[in-house]
Amino acid sequence: MKRDIVVIGAGLAGACAALALAERGEPCTVLERDGQAMNRASRRNEGKIHLGLIYAADPEGITADLVLRGALTFAPLLRRWGADMGAVPVARPFVYLVAEDSLTSPDALEAHYDALSAKARARLAQDPTLDYLGRRPDRLARRLGEAETARWFSADQAQAAFQTEELAVDTDALGVEVRRALDAHPLIEVLTDRDLRSARRLAEGFRLEGQGPDGPFSLDARRVINASWENLYRFDEEAEGPAPAPGWLHRLKHRVMARLPARLDAAPSMTMVLGAYGDVVTWPGRLSYLSWYPSCCRGWTGDTAPPEAWNALCRGDRADPALEAEIVAGALEHLGAIMPGVEAAELGFVDAGAILAHGKTDVDDPGSGLHGRAEVGPKLRDGWMSLNPGKLTTAPLLGLEAAETLLSERAVT
């Protein structure tokens, strides 16, 4: 049977594209390689809903502006599509610590934060439907004094600190709500355990083939939204979709989920800026997120798709015990030196997610493309839509844009 619209991938971007299509009365079929939606990169990350603060090294400011728009539409769009965002817990707000060898000075960061605050205030004032996870902050960041900083952090580890309004969401709970919204909509068909192996253009439409729970499957579609993330450019290339800009990069980043000591129950979340550093997302009473970039980033490829060896980790399988021990030891040592007490965290588990971005050099290079997300958003060519959401934050906004763009093409033709 031929479908009109098929969405490849049920991460947050693909799910939001499907929900946006259904809202407009358009039926669609979603193909997901895992056993449930929202199980891979959309789940296995820190859950931070960025306000644009981290993108101070993007010289044109394009990324920070896009991410801010994504942050202020994230919850409103998901609520509109049926997700109960009140059921998605948020972590403690982030403090941004400015590393001694940060790529950007505290004064430059403060100017960046002030400019973003002004943009956020203007947008919230102009549009009462916008909010940041139910909040409407007047100021996104303020510089902390030495005593405030020293309460939780080692004084010799940072030039300055900023208390921010940024929050992280519980990605497990977010997944529950997104799956519920997908299942509730009669126009959305979600087919799980469909490992797509090939996509090719036909005289009219596309043929999608792969391995399903009952063996090989073949599906024809008139139009496709490719939101497969890890295999985005591989399928684009096979189906002769929009060509990506050169310089793409896949990285495999592990997260350490651990229970922090009770004395850190009231501690803020933390991001060290700006360079190859790390994060702590504090969740009192549950496992917290820890990642130190040099220890936790264990894969790097410029191929159109990551190696197959990444697949098991990205669906939640455990790493090799020796590698896991090395990752955990590095993360606890470095993060504990910054935030005393973290070194005593009790390990829960380690898994990983793939990151797709453009930039030949690493984040410790001020000129790296990894400090921006300019090559994102929907790109359409003759019925094949390539959807790179860039960040979790911008997935609802860009999923909506993908649906609108695809439907606009049909209206024109």
mmCIF file of C-alpha atoms in Angstrom:
data_model
loop_
_atom_site.group_PDB
_atom_site.id
_atom_site.type_symbol
_atom_site.label_atom_id
_atom_site.label_comp_id
_atom_site.label_asym_id
_atom_site.label_seq_id
_atom_site.Cartn_x
_atom_site.Cartn_y
_atom_site.Cartn_z
ATOM 1 C CA MET A 1 0.000 0.000 0.000
ATOM 2 C CA LYS A 2 1.278 3.439 -0.881
ATOM 3 C CA ARG A 3 1.288 6.104 1.842
ATOM 4 C CA ASP A 4 0.978 9.774 1.103
ATOM 5 C CA ILE A 5 3.455 10.982 3.769
ATOM 6 C CA VAL A 6 6.017 8.880 5.630
ATOM 7 C CA VAL A 7 8.152 10.288 8.447
ATOM 8 C CA ILE A 8 11.446 8.464 9.022
ATOM 9 C CA GLY A 9 12.384 8.541 12.689
ATOM 10 C CA ALA A 10 10.292 9.008 15.821
ATOM 11 C CA GLY A 11 12.676 11.152 17.797
ATOM 12 C CA LEU A 12 11.311 14.492 18.922
ATOM 13 C CA ALA A 13 11.709 16.158 15.506
ATOM 14 C CA GLY A 14 9.975 13.364 13.602
ATOM 15 C CA ALA A 15 7.248 13.078 16.217
ATOM 16 C CA CYS A 16 6.593 16.821 16.100
ATOM 17 C CA ALA A 17 6.482 16.835 12.304
ATOM 18 C CA ALA A 18 3.883 14.046 12.449
ATOM 19 C CA LEU A 19 1.833 15.875 15.088
ATOM 20 C CA ALA A 20 1.944 19.088 13.063
ATOM 21 C CA LEU A 21 0.781 17.252 9.940
ATOM 22 C CA ALA A 22 -2.044 15.563 11.827
ATOM 23 C CA GLU A 23 -3.119 18.901 13.302
ATOM 24 C CA ARG A 24 -3.660 20.045 9.724
ATOM 25 C CA GLY A 25 -5.713 16.969 8.866
ATOM 26 C CA GLU A 26 -2.906 15.168 7.031
ATOM 27 C CA PRO A 27 -2.466 11.447 7.795
ATOM 28 C CA CYS A 28 1.083 10.134 8.022
ATOM 29 C CA THR A 29 3.033 6.996 8.835
ATOM 30 C CA VAL A 30 6.077 7.159 11.123
ATOM 31 C CA LEU A 31 8.846 4.555 10.814
ATOM 32 C CA GLU A 32 10.973 4.010 13.932
ATOM 33 C CA ARG A 33 13.932 1.626 14.111
ATOM 34 C CA ASP A 34 13.623 1.018 17.882
ATOM 35 C CA GLY A 35 10.796 -0.548 19.839
ATOM 36 C CA GLN A 36 9.318 2.801 20.833
ATOM 37 C CA ALA A 37 9.418 6.454 19.857
ATOM 38 C CA MET A 38 11.749 8.867 21.670
ATOM 39 C CA ASN A 39 14.284 6.185 22.583
ATOM 40 C CA ARG A 40 17.537 7.397 21.081
ATOM 41 C CA ALA A 41 19.211 10.827 20.889
ATOM 42 C CA SER A 42 16.054 12.637 22.069
ATOM 43 C CA ARG A 43 16.195 10.616 25.279
ATOM 44 C CA ARG A 44 19.898 10.061 25.956
ATOM 45 C CA ASN A 45 21.015 13.646 26.550
ATOM 46 C CA GLU A 46 20.976 16.185 29.364
ATOM 47 C CA GLY A 47 17.473 17.400 28.481
ATOM 48 C CA LYS A 48 18.522 21.050 28.526
ATOM 49 C CA ILE A 49 16.094 23.396 26.828
ATOM 50 C CA HIS A 50 18.616 25.958 25.658
ATOM 51 C CA LEU A 51 17.927 29.683 25.745
ATOM 52 C CA GLY A 52 20.839 30.446 23.404
ATOM 53 C CA LEU A 53 23.294 31.224 26.205
ATOM 54 C CA ILE A 54 25.778 28.520 25.220
ATOM 55 C CA TYR A 55 26.163 29.904 21.683
ATOM 56 C CA ALA A 56 28.197 32.982 22.548
ATOM 57 C CA ALA A 57 30.979 31.929 20.155
ATOM 58 C CA ASP A 58 28.704 32.010 17.100
ATOM 59 C CA PRO A 59 29.884 35.334 15.623
ATOM 60 C CA GLU A 60 26.706 36.079 13.658
ATOM 61 C CA GLY A 61 24.327 35.232 16.501
ATOM 62 C CA ILE A 62 22.121 33.154 14.191
ATOM 63 C CA THR A 63 22.205 30.047 16.364
ATOM 64 C CA ALA A 64 21.420 31.832 19.626
ATOM 65 C CA ASP A 65 18.446 33.573 18.029
ATOM 66 C CA LEU A 66 17.074 30.327 16.569
ATOM 67 C CA VAL A 67 17.547 28.449 19.826
ATOM 68 C CA LEU A 68 15.803 31.191 21.801
ATOM 69 C CA ARG A 69 12.828 30.970 19.434
ATOM 70 C CA GLY A 70 12.840 27.209 19.907
ATOM 71 C CA ALA A 71 12.928 27.525 23.698
ATOM 72 C CA LEU A 72 9.966 29.909 23.828
ATOM 73 C CA THR A 73 7.855 27.667 21.572
ATOM 74 C CA PHE A 74 8.983 24.290 22.965
ATOM 75 C CA ALA A 75 6.310 23.788 25.620
ATOM 76 C CA PRO A 76 3.532 25.778 23.893
ATOM 77 C CA LEU A 77 3.774 23.636 20.750
ATOM 78 C CA LEU A 78 3.948 20.345 22.634
ATOM 79 C CA ARG A 79 0.958 21.341 24.768
ATOM 80 C CA ARG A 80 -0.933 22.290 21.615
ATOM 81 C CA TRP A 81 -0.281 18.833 20.185
ATOM 82 C CA GLY A 82 -1.551 17.014 23.275
ATOM 83 C CA ALA A 83 1.438 16.602 25.590
ATOM 84 C CA ASP A 84 0.880 17.316 29.282
ATOM 85 C CA MET A 85 3.995 19.365 29.960
ATOM 86 C CA GLY A 86 2.982 19.684 33.606
ATOM 87 C CA ALA A 87 3.795 15.975 33.892
ATOM 88 C CA VAL A 88 7.390 16.564 32.699
ATOM 89 C CA PRO A 89 9.639 17.464 35.656
ATOM 90 C CA VAL A 90 12.384 20.055 35.324
ATOM 91 C CA ALA A 91 15.795 20.009 36.995
ATOM 92 C CA ARG A 92 17.314 22.778 39.070
ATOM 93 C CA PRO A 93 18.312 25.874 37.025
ATOM 94 C CA PHE A 94 21.806 26.018 35.549
ATOM 95 C CA VAL A 95 24.735 28.031 36.787
ATOM 96 C CA TYR A 96 27.185 28.808 33.991
ATOM 97 C CA LEU A 97 30.782 28.695 35.230
ATOM 98 C CA VAL A 98 33.319 30.486 33.046
ATOM 99 C CA ALA A 99 36.426 28.311 32.782
ATOM 100 C CA GLU A 100 39.843 29.822 33.367
ATOM 101 C CA ASP A 101 40.739 29.064 29.744
ATOM 102 C CA SER A 102 37.285 29.822 28.350
ATOM 103 C CA LEU A 103 37.106 30.772 24.686
ATOM 104 C CA THR A 104 35.032 33.815 25.672
ATOM 105 C CA SER A 105 35.602 36.308 28.502
ATOM 106 C CA PRO A 106 33.104 36.860 31.331
ATOM 107 C CA ASP A 107 32.388 40.383 30.103
ATOM 108 C CA ALA A 108 31.690 39.180 26.559
ATOM 109 C CA LEU A 109 29.449 36.439 27.920
ATOM 110 C CA GLU A 110 27.551 38.929 30.069
ATOM 111 C CA ALA A 111 26.964 41.149 27.044
ATOM 112 C CA HIS A 112 25.699 38.122 25.094
ATOM 113 C CA TYR A 113 23.355 37.147 27.943
ATOM 114 C CA ASP A 114 22.022 40.696 28.281
ATOM 115 C CA ALA A 115 21.293 40.889 24.547
ATOM 116 C CA LEU A 116 19.432 37.579 24.665
ATOM 117 C CA SER A 117 17.474 38.737 27.701
ATOM 118 C CA ALA A 118 16.317 41.797 25.780
ATOM 119 C CA LYS A 119 15.232 39.611 22.855
ATOM 120 C CA ALA A 120 13.365 37.245 25.166
ATOM 121 C CA ARG A 121 11.547 40.106 26.890
ATOM 122 C CA ALA A 122 10.513 41.584 23.543
ATOM 123 C CA ARG A 123 9.201 38.288 22.208
ATOM 124 C CA LEU A 124 7.303 37.453 25.372
ATOM 125 C CA ALA A 125 5.767 40.942 25.401
ATOM 126 C CA GLN A 126 4.695 40.672 21.758
ATOM 127 C CA ASP A 127 3.217 37.176 21.947
ATOM 128 C CA PRO A 128 1.301 36.055 25.061
ATOM 129 C CA THR A 129 1.195 32.456 23.773
ATOM 130 C CA LEU A 130 4.955 32.038 24.276
ATOM 131 C CA ASP A 131 6.594 30.792 27.446
ATOM 132 C CA TYR A 132 9.709 29.008 28.633
ATOM 133 C CA LEU A 133 8.480 25.729 30.141
ATOM 134 C CA GLY A 134 5.586 27.604 31.709
ATOM 135 C CA ARG A 135 7.726 30.546 32.818
ATOM 136 C CA ARG A 136 8.112 34.067 31.418
ATOM 137 C CA PRO A 137 11.513 35.231 32.721
ATOM 138 C CA ASP A 138 12.460 38.904 32.621
ATOM 139 C CA ARG A 139 16.198 38.224 32.670
ATOM 140 C CA LEU A 140 17.982 35.094 31.468
ATOM 141 C CA ALA A 141 21.222 35.369 33.461
ATOM 142 C CA ARG A 142 22.897 37.388 36.214
ATOM 143 C CA ARG A 143 26.501 37.377 37.405
ATOM 144 C CA LEU A 144 27.052 35.793 40.804
ATOM 145 C CA GLY A 145 29.265 37.128 43.554
ATOM 146 C CA GLU A 146 32.195 35.180 44.959
ATOM 147 C CA ALA A 147 30.315 33.997 48.037
ATOM 148 C CA GLU A 148 27.358 32.728 45.988
ATOM 149 C CA THR A 149 29.712 30.897 43.648
ATOM 150 C CA ALA A 150 31.773 29.369 46.448
ATOM 151 C CA ARG A 151 28.699 27.785 48.052
ATOM 152 C CA TRP A 152 28.702 24.975 45.484
ATOM 153 C CA PHE A 153 31.813 25.384 43.340
ATOM 154 C CA SER A 154 35.583 25.440 43.802
ATOM 155 C CA ALA A 155 36.789 29.034 43.735
ATOM 156 C CA ASP A 156 39.913 28.214 41.706
ATOM 157 C CA GLN A 157 38.005 26.562 38.858
ATOM 158 C CA ALA A 158 36.275 29.542 37.256
ATOM 159 C CA GLN A 159 36.775 33.189 36.344
ATOM 160 C CA ALA A 160 33.126 34.013 36.944
ATOM 161 C CA ALA A 161 29.699 32.445 37.363
ATOM 162 C CA PHE A 162 26.217 33.292 36.131
ATOM 163 C CA GLN A 163 22.912 32.134 37.537
ATOM 164 C CA THR A 164 20.675 31.418 34.552
ATOM 165 C CA GLU A 165 17.022 30.650 33.930
ATOM 166 C CA GLU A 166 17.919 27.603 31.832
ATOM 167 C CA LEU A 167 16.284 24.313 32.763
ATOM 168 C CA ALA A 168 16.525 20.683 31.722
ATOM 169 C CA VAL A 169 13.526 18.424 31.300
ATOM 170 C CA ASP A 170 13.233 14.774 32.282
ATOM 171 C CA THR A 171 13.649 13.157 28.874
ATOM 172 C CA ASP A 172 12.048 9.895 30.012
ATOM 173 C CA ALA A 173 8.892 11.759 31.069
ATOM 174 C CA LEU A 174 8.994 13.835 27.894
ATOM 175 C CA GLY A 175 9.085 10.618 25.883
ATOM 176 C CA VAL A 176 6.024 9.302 27.705
ATOM 177 C CA GLU A 177 4.062 12.440 26.839
ATOM 178 C CA VAL A 178 5.160 12.514 23.203
ATOM 179 C CA ARG A 179 4.285 8.829 22.731
ATOM 180 C CA ARG A 180 0.902 9.439 24.335
ATOM 181 C CA ALA A 181 0.211 12.314 21.948
ATOM 182 C CA LEU A 182 1.231 10.217 18.937
ATOM 183 C CA ASP A 183 -0.890 7.244 20.023
ATOM 184 C CA ALA A 184 -3.925 9.436 20.678
ATOM 185 C CA HIS A 185 -4.089 10.900 17.178
ATOM 186 C CA PRO A 186 -6.101 8.817 14.691
ATOM 187 C CA LEU A 187 -4.236 10.263 11.698
ATOM 188 C CA ILE A 188 -0.806 9.071 12.894
ATOM 189 C CA GLU A 189 0.371 5.497 12.322
ATOM 190 C CA VAL A 190 3.573 4.658 14.212
ATOM 191 C CA LEU A 191 5.386 1.529 13.017
ATOM 192 C CA THR A 192 8.158 0.545 15.451
ATOM 193 C CA ASP A 193 10.972 -1.977 15.022
ATOM 194 C CA ARG A 194 11.322 -0.892 11.383
ATOM 195 C CA ASP A 195 15.023 -0.715 10.632
ATOM 196 C CA LEU A 196 15.153 1.187 7.356
ATOM 197 C CA ARG A 197 17.999 -0.014 5.151
ATOM 198 C CA SER A 198 17.438 1.873 1.901
ATOM 199 C CA ALA A 199 15.507 4.780 0.429
ATOM 200 C CA ARG A 200 15.299 5.465 -3.290
ATOM 201 C CA ARG A 201 13.417 7.750 -5.589
ATOM 202 C CA LEU A 202 10.886 6.258 -8.019
ATOM 203 C CA ALA A 203 9.279 7.837 -11.063
ATOM 204 C CA GLU A 204 6.629 9.026 -8.616
ATOM 205 C CA GLY A 205 7.484 9.068 -4.950
ATOM 206 C CA PHE A 206 9.913 6.903 -2.992
ATOM 207 C CA ARG A 207 10.467 3.283 -2.001
ATOM 208 C CA LEU A 208 11.554 2.586 1.565
ATOM 209 C CA GLU A 209 12.877 -0.886 2.397
ATOM 210 C CA GLY A 210 14.222 -2.489 5.515
ATOM 211 C CA GLN A 211 13.841 -5.100 8.198
ATOM 212 C CA GLY A 212 10.742 -5.270 10.375
ATOM 213 C CA PRO A 213 9.529 -7.493 13.211
ATOM 214 C CA ASP A 214 8.144 -10.026 10.717
ATOM 215 C CA GLY A 215 10.984 -9.864 8.224
ATOM 216 C CA PRO A 216 11.767 -7.576 5.280
ATOM 217 C CA PHE A 217 9.352 -4.747 4.522
ATOM 218 C CA SER A 218 8.829 -2.418 1.583
ATOM 219 C CA LEU A 219 6.802 0.760 1.691
ATOM 220 C CA ASP A 220 6.091 3.310 -1.011
ATOM 221 C CA ALA A 221 5.489 6.957 -0.160
ATOM 222 C CA ARG A 222 4.533 9.970 -2.238
ATOM 223 C CA ARG A 223 6.386 12.309 0.129
ATOM 224 C CA VAL A 224 8.923 11.740 2.898
ATOM 225 C CA ILE A 225 10.153 13.681 5.905
ATOM 226 C CA ASN A 226 13.548 12.260 6.786
ATOM 227 C CA ALA A 227 14.056 12.907 10.515
ATOM 228 C CA SER A 228 16.317 9.911 11.099
ATOM 229 C CA TRP A 229 19.106 12.004 12.715
ATOM 230 C CA GLU A 230 21.941 9.457 12.749
ATOM 231 C CA ASN A 231 21.197 8.364 9.170
ATOM 232 C CA LEU A 232 19.900 11.705 7.949
ATOM 233 C CA TYR A 233 22.515 12.343 5.291
ATOM 234 C CA ARG A 234 22.856 8.691 4.258
ATOM 235 C CA PHE A 235 19.159 8.491 3.364
ATOM 236 C CA ASP A 236 19.235 11.959 1.811
ATOM 237 C CA GLU A 237 22.053 10.820 -0.433
ATOM 238 C CA GLU A 238 20.359 7.540 -1.388
ATOM 239 C CA ALA A 239 17.043 9.213 -2.200
ATOM 240 C CA GLU A 240 18.693 12.120 -4.017
ATOM 241 C CA GLY A 241 17.279 14.520 -1.489
ATOM 242 C CA PRO A 242 18.709 17.944 -0.632
ATOM 243 C CA ALA A 243 22.498 17.817 -0.473
ATOM 244 C CA PRO A 244 23.907 18.782 2.937
ATOM 245 C CA ALA A 245 26.493 21.494 3.245
ATOM 246 C CA PRO A 246 29.975 19.965 3.524
ATOM 247 C CA GLY A 247 31.661 19.479 6.850
ATOM 248 C CA TRP A 248 29.117 17.388 8.754
ATOM 249 C CA LEU A 249 30.280 15.473 11.771
ATOM 250 C CA HIS A 250 28.829 12.723 13.963
ATOM 251 C CA ARG A 251 29.991 12.455 17.564
ATOM 252 C CA LEU A 252 29.139 9.765 20.119
ATOM 253 C CA LYS A 253 28.652 11.337 23.529
ATOM 254 C CA HIS A 254 28.134 9.251 26.660
ATOM 255 C CA ARG A 255 26.131 10.355 29.665
ATOM 256 C CA VAL A 256 26.784 9.138 33.188
ATOM 257 C CA MET A 257 23.589 8.823 35.207
ATOM 258 C CA ALA A 258 24.425 8.769 38.914
ATOM 259 C CA ARG A 259 22.947 9.523 42.317
ATOM 260 C CA LEU A 260 24.604 12.552 43.903
ATOM 261 C CA PRO A 261 25.335 12.685 47.644
ATOM 262 C CA ALA A 262 22.513 14.061 49.798
ATOM 263 C CA ARG A 263 24.525 17.223 50.530
ATOM 264 C CA LEU A 264 24.053 18.221 46.868
ATOM 265 C CA ASP A 265 20.245 17.893 46.923
ATOM 266 C CA ALA A 266 19.845 21.674 46.845
ATOM 267 C CA ALA A 267 22.718 22.279 44.424
ATOM 268 C CA PRO A 268 22.067 23.939 41.052
ATOM 269 C CA SER A 269 22.731 22.325 37.715
ATOM 270 C CA MET A 270 26.020 23.416 36.166
ATOM 271 C CA THR A 271 27.505 24.005 32.720
ATOM 272 C CA MET A 272 31.174 24.923 32.310
ATOM 273 C CA VAL A 273 31.767 27.356 29.427
ATOM 274 C CA LEU A 274 33.111 27.862 26.867
ATOM 275 C CA GLY A 275 35.013 24.952 25.360
ATOM 276 C CA ALA A 276 35.463 21.199 25.787
ATOM 277 C CA TYR A 277 34.138 20.960 29.342
ATOM 278 C CA GLY A 278 31.017 19.437 30.852
ATOM 279 C CA ASP A 279 27.706 19.545 32.670
ATOM 280 C CA VAL A 280 25.951 18.391 35.810
ATOM 281 C CA VAL A 281 22.147 18.271 35.803
ATOM 282 C CA THR A 282 20.919 17.938 39.378
ATOM 283 C CA TRP A 283 17.796 15.921 40.084
ATOM 284 C CA PRO A 284 17.198 15.637 43.841
ATOM 285 C CA GLY A 285 15.953 12.196 44.785
ATOM 286 C CA ARG A 286 16.753 10.629 41.424
ATOM 287 C CA LEU A 287 19.674 9.962 39.110
ATOM 288 C CA SER A 288 21.477 13.095 37.928
ATOM 289 C CA TYR A 289 23.203 13.629 34.584
ATOM 290 C CA LEU A 290 26.992 13.969 34.424
ATOM 291 C CA SER A 291 29.156 14.506 31.376
ATOM 292 C CA TRP A 292 32.729 15.668 30.984
ATOM 293 C CA TYR A 293 33.388 16.143 27.269
ATOM 294 C CA PRO A 294 36.963 14.846 27.018
ATOM 295 C CA SER A 295 36.017 11.644 28.894
ATOM 296 C CA CYS A 296 32.518 11.109 27.507
ATOM 297 C CA CYS A 297 32.940 11.922 23.806
ATOM 298 C CA ARG A 298 34.158 8.594 22.414
ATOM 299 C CA GLY A 299 33.263 8.641 18.759
ATOM 300 C CA TRP A 300 33.961 11.006 15.854
ATOM 301 C CA THR A 301 33.290 10.492 12.151
ATOM 302 C CA GLY A 302 32.749 12.586 9.063
ATOM 303 C CA ASP A 303 31.009 9.732 7.228
ATOM 304 C CA THR A 304 27.401 10.212 6.129
ATOM 305 C CA ALA A 305 26.286 7.858 8.922
ATOM 306 C CA PRO A 306 27.919 6.654 12.151
ATOM 307 C CA PRO A 307 29.444 3.176 12.341
ATOM 308 C CA GLU A 308 27.068 0.329 13.135
ATOM 309 C CA ALA A 309 28.956 -0.236 16.403
ATOM 310 C CA TRP A 310 27.309 2.926 17.800
ATOM 311 C CA ASN A 311 23.799 1.547 17.350
ATOM 312 C CA ALA A 312 23.618 -0.596 20.489
ATOM 313 C CA LEU A 313 24.822 2.241 22.728
ATOM 314 C CA CYS A 314 22.384 4.691 21.153
ATOM 315 C CA ARG A 315 19.421 2.430 21.909
ATOM 316 C CA GLY A 316 20.499 2.077 25.536
ATOM 317 C CA ASP A 317 22.785 -0.964 25.716
ATOM 318 C CA ARG A 318 25.682 -0.860 28.158
ATOM 319 C CA ALA A 319 29.204 -0.112 27.005
ATOM 320 C CA ASP A 320 32.164 -2.437 27.459
ATOM 321 C CA PRO A 321 32.798 -2.554 31.249
ATOM 322 C CA ALA A 322 36.399 -1.367 30.957
ATOM 323 C CA LEU A 323 35.415 1.569 28.734
ATOM 324 C CA GLU A 324 32.488 2.416 31.000
ATOM 325 C CA ALA A 325 34.761 2.451 34.048
ATOM 326 C CA GLU A 326 37.185 4.768 32.247
ATOM 327 C CA ILE A 327 34.377 7.137 31.211
ATOM 328 C CA VAL A 328 32.912 7.251 34.718
ATOM 329 C CA ALA A 329 36.273 7.780 36.412
ATOM 330 C CA GLY A 330 37.146 10.690 34.128
ATOM 331 C CA ALA A 331 33.772 12.362 34.527
ATOM 332 C CA LEU A 332 33.696 12.059 38.324
ATOM 333 C CA GLU A 333 37.286 13.234 38.743
ATOM 334 C CA HIS A 334 36.980 16.381 36.647
ATOM 335 C CA LEU A 335 33.451 17.345 37.652
ATOM 336 C CA GLY A 336 34.224 16.685 41.316
ATOM 337 C CA ALA A 337 37.128 19.116 41.160
ATOM 338 C CA ILE A 338 34.677 21.798 39.981
ATOM 339 C CA MET A 339 31.647 20.845 42.075
ATOM 340 C CA PRO A 340 32.844 19.127 45.266
ATOM 341 C CA GLY A 341 30.795 16.088 46.145
ATOM 342 C CA VAL A 342 30.210 14.910 42.599
ATOM 343 C CA GLU A 343 33.230 12.626 42.865
ATOM 344 C CA ALA A 344 31.281 10.583 45.457
ATOM 345 C CA ALA A 345 28.282 10.011 43.177
ATOM 346 C CA GLU A 346 26.855 6.496 43.079
ATOM 347 C CA LEU A 347 26.754 5.148 39.526
ATOM 348 C CA GLY A 348 23.410 4.267 38.005
ATOM 349 C CA PHE A 349 24.210 3.567 34.356
ATOM 350 C CA VAL A 350 26.042 4.857 31.283
ATOM 351 C CA ASP A 351 24.619 5.136 27.776
ATOM 352 C CA ALA A 352 25.167 7.358 24.758
ATOM 353 C CA GLY A 353 23.576 9.431 22.034
ATOM 354 C CA ALA A 354 24.762 10.573 18.633
ATOM 355 C CA ILE A 355 25.237 14.275 17.890
ATOM 356 C CA LEU A 356 25.049 15.581 14.327
ATOM 357 C CA ALA A 357 26.611 18.970 13.629
ATOM 358 C CA HIS A 358 28.838 20.744 11.119
ATOM 359 C CA GLY A 359 32.431 21.533 12.051
ATOM 360 C CA LYS A 360 35.738 19.929 11.163
ATOM 361 C CA THR A 361 37.496 20.971 14.383
ATOM 362 C CA ASP A 362 36.500 20.363 17.995
ATOM 363 C CA VAL A 363 34.794 22.721 20.444
ATOM 364 C CA ASP A 364 38.103 23.886 21.956
ATOM 365 C CA ASP A 365 38.687 25.773 18.675
ATOM 366 C CA PRO A 366 36.971 29.197 18.731
ATOM 367 C CA GLY A 367 36.519 28.957 14.972
ATOM 368 C CA SER A 368 34.863 25.535 15.043
ATOM 369 C CA GLY A 369 31.530 25.184 13.309
ATOM 370 C CA LEU A 370 30.391 23.198 16.348
ATOM 371 C CA HIS A 371 29.769 26.522 18.128
ATOM 372 C CA GLY A 372 26.811 27.094 15.822
ATOM 373 C CA ARG A 373 23.902 25.213 14.333
ATOM 374 C CA ALA A 374 23.468 27.146 11.096
ATOM 375 C CA GLU A 375 22.981 24.065 8.900
ATOM 376 C CA VAL A 376 19.679 23.018 10.450
ATOM 377 C CA GLY A 377 15.991 23.112 9.658
ATOM 378 C CA PRO A 378 13.872 21.569 6.903
ATOM 379 C CA LYS A 379 15.233 21.318 3.369
ATOM 380 C CA LEU A 380 12.967 20.107 0.573
ATOM 381 C CA ARG A 381 13.630 18.679 -2.870
ATOM 382 C CA ASP A 382 10.855 17.215 -5.026
ATOM 383 C CA GLY A 383 8.871 15.571 -2.244
ATOM 384 C CA TRP A 384 11.839 14.556 -0.046
ATOM 385 C CA MET A 385 12.225 16.619 3.112
ATOM 386 C CA SER A 386 15.475 16.488 5.081
ATOM 387 C CA LEU A 387 14.886 17.583 8.671
ATOM 388 C CA ASN A 388 17.887 18.359 10.862
ATOM 389 C CA PRO A 389 16.555 19.859 14.134
ATOM 390 C CA GLY A 390 20.008 20.756 15.457
ATOM 391 C CA LYS A 391 19.033 20.559 19.131
ATOM 392 C CA LEU A 392 16.290 19.029 21.254
ATOM 393 C CA THR A 393 15.206 22.605 21.978
ATOM 394 C CA THR A 394 14.420 23.421 18.374
ATOM 395 C CA ALA A 395 12.804 20.104 17.420
ATOM 396 C CA PRO A 396 9.162 21.231 17.897
ATOM 397 C CA LEU A 397 9.692 24.525 16.076
ATOM 398 C CA LEU A 398 11.521 22.943 13.140
ATOM 399 C CA GLY A 399 9.167 19.954 13.067
ATOM 400 C CA LEU A 400 6.341 22.439 12.589
ATOM 401 C CA GLU A 401 8.273 24.239 9.849
ATOM 402 C CA ALA A 402 8.923 20.915 8.102
ATOM 403 C CA ALA A 403 5.225 20.064 8.020
ATOM 404 C CA GLU A 404 4.257 23.530 6.798
ATOM 405 C CA THR A 405 6.941 23.510 4.090
ATOM 406 C CA LEU A 406 5.968 20.061 2.818
ATOM 407 C CA LEU A 407 2.286 20.997 2.627
ATOM 408 C CA SER A 408 3.118 24.308 0.958
ATOM 409 C CA GLU A 409 4.979 22.483 -1.809
ATOM 410 C CA ARG A 410 1.873 20.419 -2.546
ATOM 411 C CA ALA A 411 -0.295 23.534 -2.554
ATOM 412 C CA VAL A 412 2.000 25.197 -5.097
ATOM 413 C CA THR A 413 2.213 22.162 -7.378
#
